mmCIF file of C-alpha atoms and ligand atoms in Angstrom:
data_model
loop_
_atom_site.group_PDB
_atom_site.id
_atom_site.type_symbol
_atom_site.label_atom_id
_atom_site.label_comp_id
_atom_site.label_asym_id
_atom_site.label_seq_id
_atom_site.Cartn_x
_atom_site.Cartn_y
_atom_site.Cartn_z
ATOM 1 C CA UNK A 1 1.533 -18.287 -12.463
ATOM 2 C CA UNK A 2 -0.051 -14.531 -13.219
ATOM 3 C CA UNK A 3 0.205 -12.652 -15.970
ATOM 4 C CA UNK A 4 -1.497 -9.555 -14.676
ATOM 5 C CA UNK A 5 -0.112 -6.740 -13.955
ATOM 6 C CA UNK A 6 0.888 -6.230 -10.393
ATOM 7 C CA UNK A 7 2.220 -3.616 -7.899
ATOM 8 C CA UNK A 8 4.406 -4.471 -5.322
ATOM 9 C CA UNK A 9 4.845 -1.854 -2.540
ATOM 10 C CA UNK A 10 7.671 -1.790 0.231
ATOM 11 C CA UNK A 11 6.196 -0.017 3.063
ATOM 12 C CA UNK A 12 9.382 0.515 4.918
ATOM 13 C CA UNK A 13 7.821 1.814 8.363
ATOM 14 C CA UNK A 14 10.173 3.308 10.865
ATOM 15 C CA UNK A 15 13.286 1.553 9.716
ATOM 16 C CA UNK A 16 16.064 2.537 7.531
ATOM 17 C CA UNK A 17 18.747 5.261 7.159
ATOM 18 C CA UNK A 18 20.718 6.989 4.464
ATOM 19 C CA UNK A 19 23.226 3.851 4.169
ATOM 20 C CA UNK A 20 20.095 1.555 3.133
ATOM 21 C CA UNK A 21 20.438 3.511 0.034
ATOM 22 C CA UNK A 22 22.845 1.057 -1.358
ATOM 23 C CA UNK A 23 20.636 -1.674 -0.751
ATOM 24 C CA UNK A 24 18.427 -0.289 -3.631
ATOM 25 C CA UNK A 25 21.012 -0.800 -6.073
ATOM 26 C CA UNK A 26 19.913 -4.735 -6.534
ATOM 27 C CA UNK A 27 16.239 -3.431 -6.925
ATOM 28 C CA UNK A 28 16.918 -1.132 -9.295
ATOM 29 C CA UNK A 29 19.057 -3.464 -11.618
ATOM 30 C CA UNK A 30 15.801 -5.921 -11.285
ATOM 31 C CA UNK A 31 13.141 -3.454 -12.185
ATOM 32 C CA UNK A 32 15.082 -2.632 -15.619
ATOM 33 C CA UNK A 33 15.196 -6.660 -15.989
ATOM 34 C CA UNK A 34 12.535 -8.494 -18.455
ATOM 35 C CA UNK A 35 11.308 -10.617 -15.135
ATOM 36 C CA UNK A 36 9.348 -7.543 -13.876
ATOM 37 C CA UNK A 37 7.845 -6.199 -17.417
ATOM 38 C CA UNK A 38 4.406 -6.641 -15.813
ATOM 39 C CA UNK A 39 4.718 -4.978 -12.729
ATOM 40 C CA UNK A 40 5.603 -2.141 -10.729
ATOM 41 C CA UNK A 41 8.014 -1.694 -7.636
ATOM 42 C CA UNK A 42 6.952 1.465 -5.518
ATOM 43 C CA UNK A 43 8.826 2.483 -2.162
ATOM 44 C CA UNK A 44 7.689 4.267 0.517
ATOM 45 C CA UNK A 45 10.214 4.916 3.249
ATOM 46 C CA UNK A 46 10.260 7.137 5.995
ATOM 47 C CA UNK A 47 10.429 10.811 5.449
ATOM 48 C CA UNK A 48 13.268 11.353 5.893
ATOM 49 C CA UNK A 49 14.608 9.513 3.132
ATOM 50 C CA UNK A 50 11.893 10.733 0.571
ATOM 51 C CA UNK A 51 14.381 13.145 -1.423
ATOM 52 C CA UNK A 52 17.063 10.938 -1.514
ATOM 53 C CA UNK A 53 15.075 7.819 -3.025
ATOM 54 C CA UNK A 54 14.240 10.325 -5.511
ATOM 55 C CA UNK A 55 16.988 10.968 -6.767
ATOM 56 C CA UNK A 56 18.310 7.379 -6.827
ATOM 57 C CA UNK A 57 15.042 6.490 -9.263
ATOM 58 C CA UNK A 58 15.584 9.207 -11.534
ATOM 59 C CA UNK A 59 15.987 6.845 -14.618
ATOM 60 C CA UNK A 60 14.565 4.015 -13.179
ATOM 61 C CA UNK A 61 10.449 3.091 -13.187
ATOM 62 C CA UNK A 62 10.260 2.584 -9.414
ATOM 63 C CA UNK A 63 7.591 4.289 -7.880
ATOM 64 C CA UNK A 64 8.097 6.340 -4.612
ATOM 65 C CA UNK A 65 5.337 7.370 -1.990
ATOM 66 C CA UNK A 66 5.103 8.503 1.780
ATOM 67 C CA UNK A 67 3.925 6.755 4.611
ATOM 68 C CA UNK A 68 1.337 9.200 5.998
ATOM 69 C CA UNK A 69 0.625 12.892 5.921
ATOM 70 C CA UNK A 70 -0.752 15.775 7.795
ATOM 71 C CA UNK A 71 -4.683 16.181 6.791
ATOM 72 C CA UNK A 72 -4.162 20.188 5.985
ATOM 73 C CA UNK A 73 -3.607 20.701 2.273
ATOM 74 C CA UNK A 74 -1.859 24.084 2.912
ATOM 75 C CA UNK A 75 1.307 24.960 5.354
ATOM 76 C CA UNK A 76 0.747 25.785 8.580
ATOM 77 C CA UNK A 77 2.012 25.650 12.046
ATOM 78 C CA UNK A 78 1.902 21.819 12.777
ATOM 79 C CA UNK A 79 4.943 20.943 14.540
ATOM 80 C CA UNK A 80 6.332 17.430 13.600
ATOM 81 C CA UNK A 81 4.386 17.468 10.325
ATOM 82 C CA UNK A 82 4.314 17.331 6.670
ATOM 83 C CA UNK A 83 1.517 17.142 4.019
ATOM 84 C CA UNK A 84 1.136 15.856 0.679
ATOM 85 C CA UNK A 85 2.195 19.184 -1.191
ATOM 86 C CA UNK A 86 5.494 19.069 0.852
ATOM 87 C CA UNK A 87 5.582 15.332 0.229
ATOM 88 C CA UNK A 88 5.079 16.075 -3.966
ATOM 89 C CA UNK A 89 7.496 18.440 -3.844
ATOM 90 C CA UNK A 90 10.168 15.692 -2.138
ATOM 91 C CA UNK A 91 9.570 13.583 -5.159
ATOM 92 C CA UNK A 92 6.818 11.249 -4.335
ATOM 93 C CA UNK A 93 4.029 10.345 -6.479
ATOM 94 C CA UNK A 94 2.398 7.677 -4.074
ATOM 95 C CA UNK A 95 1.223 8.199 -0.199
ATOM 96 C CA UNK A 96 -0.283 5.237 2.361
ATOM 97 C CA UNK A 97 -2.966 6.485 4.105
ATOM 98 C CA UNK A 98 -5.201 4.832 6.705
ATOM 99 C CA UNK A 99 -2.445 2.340 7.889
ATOM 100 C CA UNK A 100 -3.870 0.299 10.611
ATOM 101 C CA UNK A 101 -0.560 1.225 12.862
ATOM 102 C CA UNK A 102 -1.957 5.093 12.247
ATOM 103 C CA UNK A 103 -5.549 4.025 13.103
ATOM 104 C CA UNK A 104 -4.241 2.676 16.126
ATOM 105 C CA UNK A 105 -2.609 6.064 17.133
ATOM 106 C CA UNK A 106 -5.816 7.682 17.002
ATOM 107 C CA UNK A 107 -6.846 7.973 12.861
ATOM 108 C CA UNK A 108 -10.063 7.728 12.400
ATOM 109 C CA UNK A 109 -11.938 8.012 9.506
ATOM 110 C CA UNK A 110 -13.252 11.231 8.927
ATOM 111 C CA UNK A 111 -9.687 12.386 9.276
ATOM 112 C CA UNK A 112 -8.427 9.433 6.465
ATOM 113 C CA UNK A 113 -11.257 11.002 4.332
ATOM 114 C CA UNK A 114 -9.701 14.512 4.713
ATOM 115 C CA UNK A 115 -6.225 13.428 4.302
ATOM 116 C CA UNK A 116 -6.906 11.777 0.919
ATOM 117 C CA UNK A 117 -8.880 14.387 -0.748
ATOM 118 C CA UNK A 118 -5.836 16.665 0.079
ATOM 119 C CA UNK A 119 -3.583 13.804 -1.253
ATOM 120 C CA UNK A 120 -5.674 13.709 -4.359
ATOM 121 C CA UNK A 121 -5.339 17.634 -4.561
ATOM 122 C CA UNK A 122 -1.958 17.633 -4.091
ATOM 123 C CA UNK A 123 -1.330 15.337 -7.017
ATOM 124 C CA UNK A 124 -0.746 12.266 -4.855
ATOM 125 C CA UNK A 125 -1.946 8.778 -5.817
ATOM 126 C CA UNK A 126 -3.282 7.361 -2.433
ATOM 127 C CA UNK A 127 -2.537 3.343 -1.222
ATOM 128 C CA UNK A 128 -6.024 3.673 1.466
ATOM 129 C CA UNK A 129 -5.315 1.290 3.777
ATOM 130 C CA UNK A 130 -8.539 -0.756 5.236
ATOM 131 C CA UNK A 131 -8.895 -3.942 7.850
ATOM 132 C CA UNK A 132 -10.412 -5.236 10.486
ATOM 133 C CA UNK A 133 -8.497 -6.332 13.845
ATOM 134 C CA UNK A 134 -8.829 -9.928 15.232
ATOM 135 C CA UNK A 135 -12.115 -9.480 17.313
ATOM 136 C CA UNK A 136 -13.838 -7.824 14.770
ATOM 137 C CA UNK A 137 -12.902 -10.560 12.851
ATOM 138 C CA UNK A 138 -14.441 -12.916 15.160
ATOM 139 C CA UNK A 139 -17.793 -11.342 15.679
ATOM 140 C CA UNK A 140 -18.002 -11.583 11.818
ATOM 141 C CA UNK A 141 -17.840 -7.974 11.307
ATOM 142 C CA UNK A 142 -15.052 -7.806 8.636
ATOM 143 C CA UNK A 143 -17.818 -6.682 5.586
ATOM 144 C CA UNK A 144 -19.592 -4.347 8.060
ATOM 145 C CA UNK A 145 -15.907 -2.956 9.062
ATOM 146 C CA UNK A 146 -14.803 -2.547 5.258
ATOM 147 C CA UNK A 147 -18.207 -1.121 4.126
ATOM 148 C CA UNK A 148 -17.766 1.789 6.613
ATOM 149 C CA UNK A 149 -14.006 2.347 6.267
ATOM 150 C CA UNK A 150 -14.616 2.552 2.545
ATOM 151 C CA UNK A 151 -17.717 4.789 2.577
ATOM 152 C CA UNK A 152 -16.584 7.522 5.382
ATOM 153 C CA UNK A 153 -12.872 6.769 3.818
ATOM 154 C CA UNK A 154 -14.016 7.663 0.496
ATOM 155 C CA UNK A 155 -16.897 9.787 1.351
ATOM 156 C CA UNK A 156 -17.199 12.723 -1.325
ATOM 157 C CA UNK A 157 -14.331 11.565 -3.573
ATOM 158 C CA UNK A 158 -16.028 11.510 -7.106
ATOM 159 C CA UNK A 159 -12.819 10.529 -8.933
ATOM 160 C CA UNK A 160 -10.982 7.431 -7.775
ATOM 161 C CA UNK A 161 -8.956 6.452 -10.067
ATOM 162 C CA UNK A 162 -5.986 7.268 -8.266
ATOM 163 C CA UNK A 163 -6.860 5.442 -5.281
ATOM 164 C CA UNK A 164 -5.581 1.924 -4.021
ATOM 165 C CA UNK A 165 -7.290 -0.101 -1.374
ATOM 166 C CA UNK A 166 -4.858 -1.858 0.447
ATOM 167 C CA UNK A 167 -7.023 -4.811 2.375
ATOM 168 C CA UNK A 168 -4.555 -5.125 5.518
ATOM 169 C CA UNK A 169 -6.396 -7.257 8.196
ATOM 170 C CA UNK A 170 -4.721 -6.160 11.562
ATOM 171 C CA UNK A 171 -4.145 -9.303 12.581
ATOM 172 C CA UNK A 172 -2.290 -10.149 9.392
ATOM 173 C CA UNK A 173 0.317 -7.512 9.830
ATOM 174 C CA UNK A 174 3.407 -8.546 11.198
ATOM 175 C CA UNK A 175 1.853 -11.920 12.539
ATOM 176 C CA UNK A 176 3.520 -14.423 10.102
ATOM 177 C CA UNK A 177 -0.537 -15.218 9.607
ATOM 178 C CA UNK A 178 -2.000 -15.142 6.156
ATOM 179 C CA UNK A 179 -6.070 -15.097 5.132
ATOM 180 C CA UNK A 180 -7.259 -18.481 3.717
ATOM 181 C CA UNK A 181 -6.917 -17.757 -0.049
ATOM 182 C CA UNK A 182 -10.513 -18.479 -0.176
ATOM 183 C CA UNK A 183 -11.290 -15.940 2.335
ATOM 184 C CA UNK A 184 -9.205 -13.784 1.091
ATOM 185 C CA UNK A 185 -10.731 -13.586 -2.319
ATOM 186 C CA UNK A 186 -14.284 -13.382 -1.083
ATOM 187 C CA UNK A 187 -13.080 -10.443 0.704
ATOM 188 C CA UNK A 188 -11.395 -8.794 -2.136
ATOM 189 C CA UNK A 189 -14.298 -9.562 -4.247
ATOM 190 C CA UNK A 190 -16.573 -7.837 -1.812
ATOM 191 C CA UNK A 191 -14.512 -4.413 -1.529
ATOM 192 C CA UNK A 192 -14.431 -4.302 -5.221
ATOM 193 C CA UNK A 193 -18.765 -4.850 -5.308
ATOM 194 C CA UNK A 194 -18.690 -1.632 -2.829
ATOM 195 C CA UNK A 195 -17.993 0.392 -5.981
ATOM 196 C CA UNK A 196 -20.122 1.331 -9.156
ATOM 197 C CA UNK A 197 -18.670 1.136 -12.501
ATOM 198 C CA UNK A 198 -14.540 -0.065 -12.793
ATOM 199 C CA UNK A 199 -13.470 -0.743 -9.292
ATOM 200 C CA UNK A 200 -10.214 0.188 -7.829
ATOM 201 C CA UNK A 201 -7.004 -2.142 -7.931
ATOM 202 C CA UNK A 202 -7.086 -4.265 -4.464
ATOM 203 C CA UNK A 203 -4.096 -5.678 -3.172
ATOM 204 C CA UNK A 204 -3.269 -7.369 -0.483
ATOM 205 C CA UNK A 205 -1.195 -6.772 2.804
ATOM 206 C CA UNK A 206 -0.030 -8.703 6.230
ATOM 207 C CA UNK A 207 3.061 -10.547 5.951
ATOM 208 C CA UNK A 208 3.317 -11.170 2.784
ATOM 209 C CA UNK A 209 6.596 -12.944 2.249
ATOM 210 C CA UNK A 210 8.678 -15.252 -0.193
ATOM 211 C CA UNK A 211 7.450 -18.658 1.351
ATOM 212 C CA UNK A 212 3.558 -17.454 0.868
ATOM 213 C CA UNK A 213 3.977 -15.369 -1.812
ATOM 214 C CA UNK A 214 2.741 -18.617 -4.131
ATOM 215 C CA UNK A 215 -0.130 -19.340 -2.148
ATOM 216 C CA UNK A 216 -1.328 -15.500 -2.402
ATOM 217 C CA UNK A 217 -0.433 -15.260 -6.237
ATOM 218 C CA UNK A 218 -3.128 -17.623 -6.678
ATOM 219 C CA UNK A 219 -5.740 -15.375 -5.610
ATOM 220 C CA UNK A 220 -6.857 -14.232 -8.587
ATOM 221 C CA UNK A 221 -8.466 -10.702 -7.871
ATOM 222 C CA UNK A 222 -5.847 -9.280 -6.088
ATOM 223 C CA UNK A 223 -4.244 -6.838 -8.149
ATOM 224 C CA UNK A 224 -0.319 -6.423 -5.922
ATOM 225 C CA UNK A 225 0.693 -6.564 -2.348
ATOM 226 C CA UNK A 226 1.442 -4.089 0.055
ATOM 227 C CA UNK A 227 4.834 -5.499 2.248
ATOM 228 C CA UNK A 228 6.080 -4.145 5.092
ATOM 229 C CA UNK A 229 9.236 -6.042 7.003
ATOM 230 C CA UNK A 230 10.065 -8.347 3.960
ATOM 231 C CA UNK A 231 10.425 -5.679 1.515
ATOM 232 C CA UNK A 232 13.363 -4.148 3.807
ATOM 233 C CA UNK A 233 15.643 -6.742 2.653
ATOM 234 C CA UNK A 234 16.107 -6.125 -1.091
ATOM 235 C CA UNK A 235 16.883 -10.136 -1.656
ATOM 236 C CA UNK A 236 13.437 -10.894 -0.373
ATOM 237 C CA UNK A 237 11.451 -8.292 -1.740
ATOM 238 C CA UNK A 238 12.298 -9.361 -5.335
ATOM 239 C CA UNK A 239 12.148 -12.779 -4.641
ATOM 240 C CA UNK A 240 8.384 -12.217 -3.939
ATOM 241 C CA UNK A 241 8.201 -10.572 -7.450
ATOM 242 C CA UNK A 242 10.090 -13.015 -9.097
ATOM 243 C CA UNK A 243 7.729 -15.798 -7.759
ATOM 244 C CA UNK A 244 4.924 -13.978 -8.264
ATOM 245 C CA UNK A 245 5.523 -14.508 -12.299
ATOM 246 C CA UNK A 246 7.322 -18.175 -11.742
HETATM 247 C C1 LIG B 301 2.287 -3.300 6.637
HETATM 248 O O1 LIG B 301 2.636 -2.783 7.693
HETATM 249 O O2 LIG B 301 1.714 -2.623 5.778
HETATM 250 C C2 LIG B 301 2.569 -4.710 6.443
HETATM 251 C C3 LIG B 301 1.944 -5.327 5.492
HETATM 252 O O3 LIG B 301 3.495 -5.277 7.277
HETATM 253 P P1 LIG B 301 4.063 -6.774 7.247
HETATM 254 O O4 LIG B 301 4.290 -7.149 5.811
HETATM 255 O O5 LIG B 301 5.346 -6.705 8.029
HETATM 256 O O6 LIG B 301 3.030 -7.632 7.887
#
């Protein structure tokens, strides 16, 4: 059982159209219940559905962020893209950035570093997304990985205190496979050392779902979870908050 408070965000991918609208409706009747008073529910769906989210959560508390954005702060002829201005203006306070399925289309992270300053300019809190894939994971590299994700990530950001890490190893996502809760709070516990004075909330990501969800509570630094095909289904995405404070 936690008491802490947590955050809980749906990272809805690629998936979803104006119809799943409705499906909020359950959600939004559970974040104005007394079983989430220590927590928050943020969604980030696809673009598309930014604006209309928003207005669904006008007099609710649930948060709403994008998935990504374009690294230039100001307009500009970038077919296919939006940044976090345009991504304010839709109504979203939140933005992931760094996502491992991003990294794996090219991100690297000089560009993550750029992309969050401009988030941070533009009013954005970011969720920075950091992880190491199975191999690196097997040649023991996971702190070096982390250290440098984190430092180029971060690199000339004086004020973090709207940043998230999200700790998503790669070969968590989408697997079905969870960390060792032992593991997983050494790892924690070692992002949060890579930062002087109050460190940033951590939470956890990679298939986080109801069945494990009471194994991963127990890990006592993480501070929420970052879900991604679970939190699709509005049934299961509060049952993982609701067991979270059983
Ligand atoms: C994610 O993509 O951020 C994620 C955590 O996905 P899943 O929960 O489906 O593993």
């Amino acid at each position: 059982m936690t008491n802490k408070y947590m955050y809980f965000i749906a990272n809805w991918k690629m998936y979803g159209s104006i119809s799943s609208i409705n499906s909020l409706n359950k959600v939004i009747k559970f974040s104005k219940s007394k079983e989430i008073n220590k927590g928050r529910l943020i969604y980030c769906p696809p673009y598309t559905l930014i604006s209309s989210f928003s207005k669904k959560f006008q007099n609710c508390q649930i948060g709403l962020g994008g998935q990504n954005c374009h690294e230039s702060e100001t307009d500009g002829p970038y077919t296919g893209f939006i940044n976090a201005r345009m991504l304010k203006n839709a109504g979203a306070q939140f933005v992931i950035i760094g996502h491992s399925e991003n990294r794996a289309n090219g991100e690297n992270d000089k560009l993550i570093n750029l992309k969050i300053k401009n988030s941070i300019n533009s009013k954005l809190k970011v969720i920075f997304c950091i992880g190491e894939t199975l191999s690196e994971k097997r040649k023991k590299k996971t702190k070096s990985i982390l250290s440098k994700q984190i430092k180029i990530g971060l690199n000339k950001i004086k004020n973090k205190s709207n940043i998230f890490i999200a700790y998503e190893p790669v070969w968590a996502i989408g697997t079905g496979i969870i960390p060792k809760s032992k593991d997983l709070y050494e790892t924690v516990n070692y992002i949060k050392s890579k930062f002087k004075g109050k460190p940033p909330r951590v939470l956890y990501g990679g298939s986080v779902n109801p069945n494990n969800i009471k194994n991963l509570k127990e890990v006592s630094n993480i501070d929420g979870f970052l879900i991604g095909g679970a939190s699709q289904n509005a049934n299961k995405f509060i049952d993982i908050v609701k067991k979270t404070y059983s």
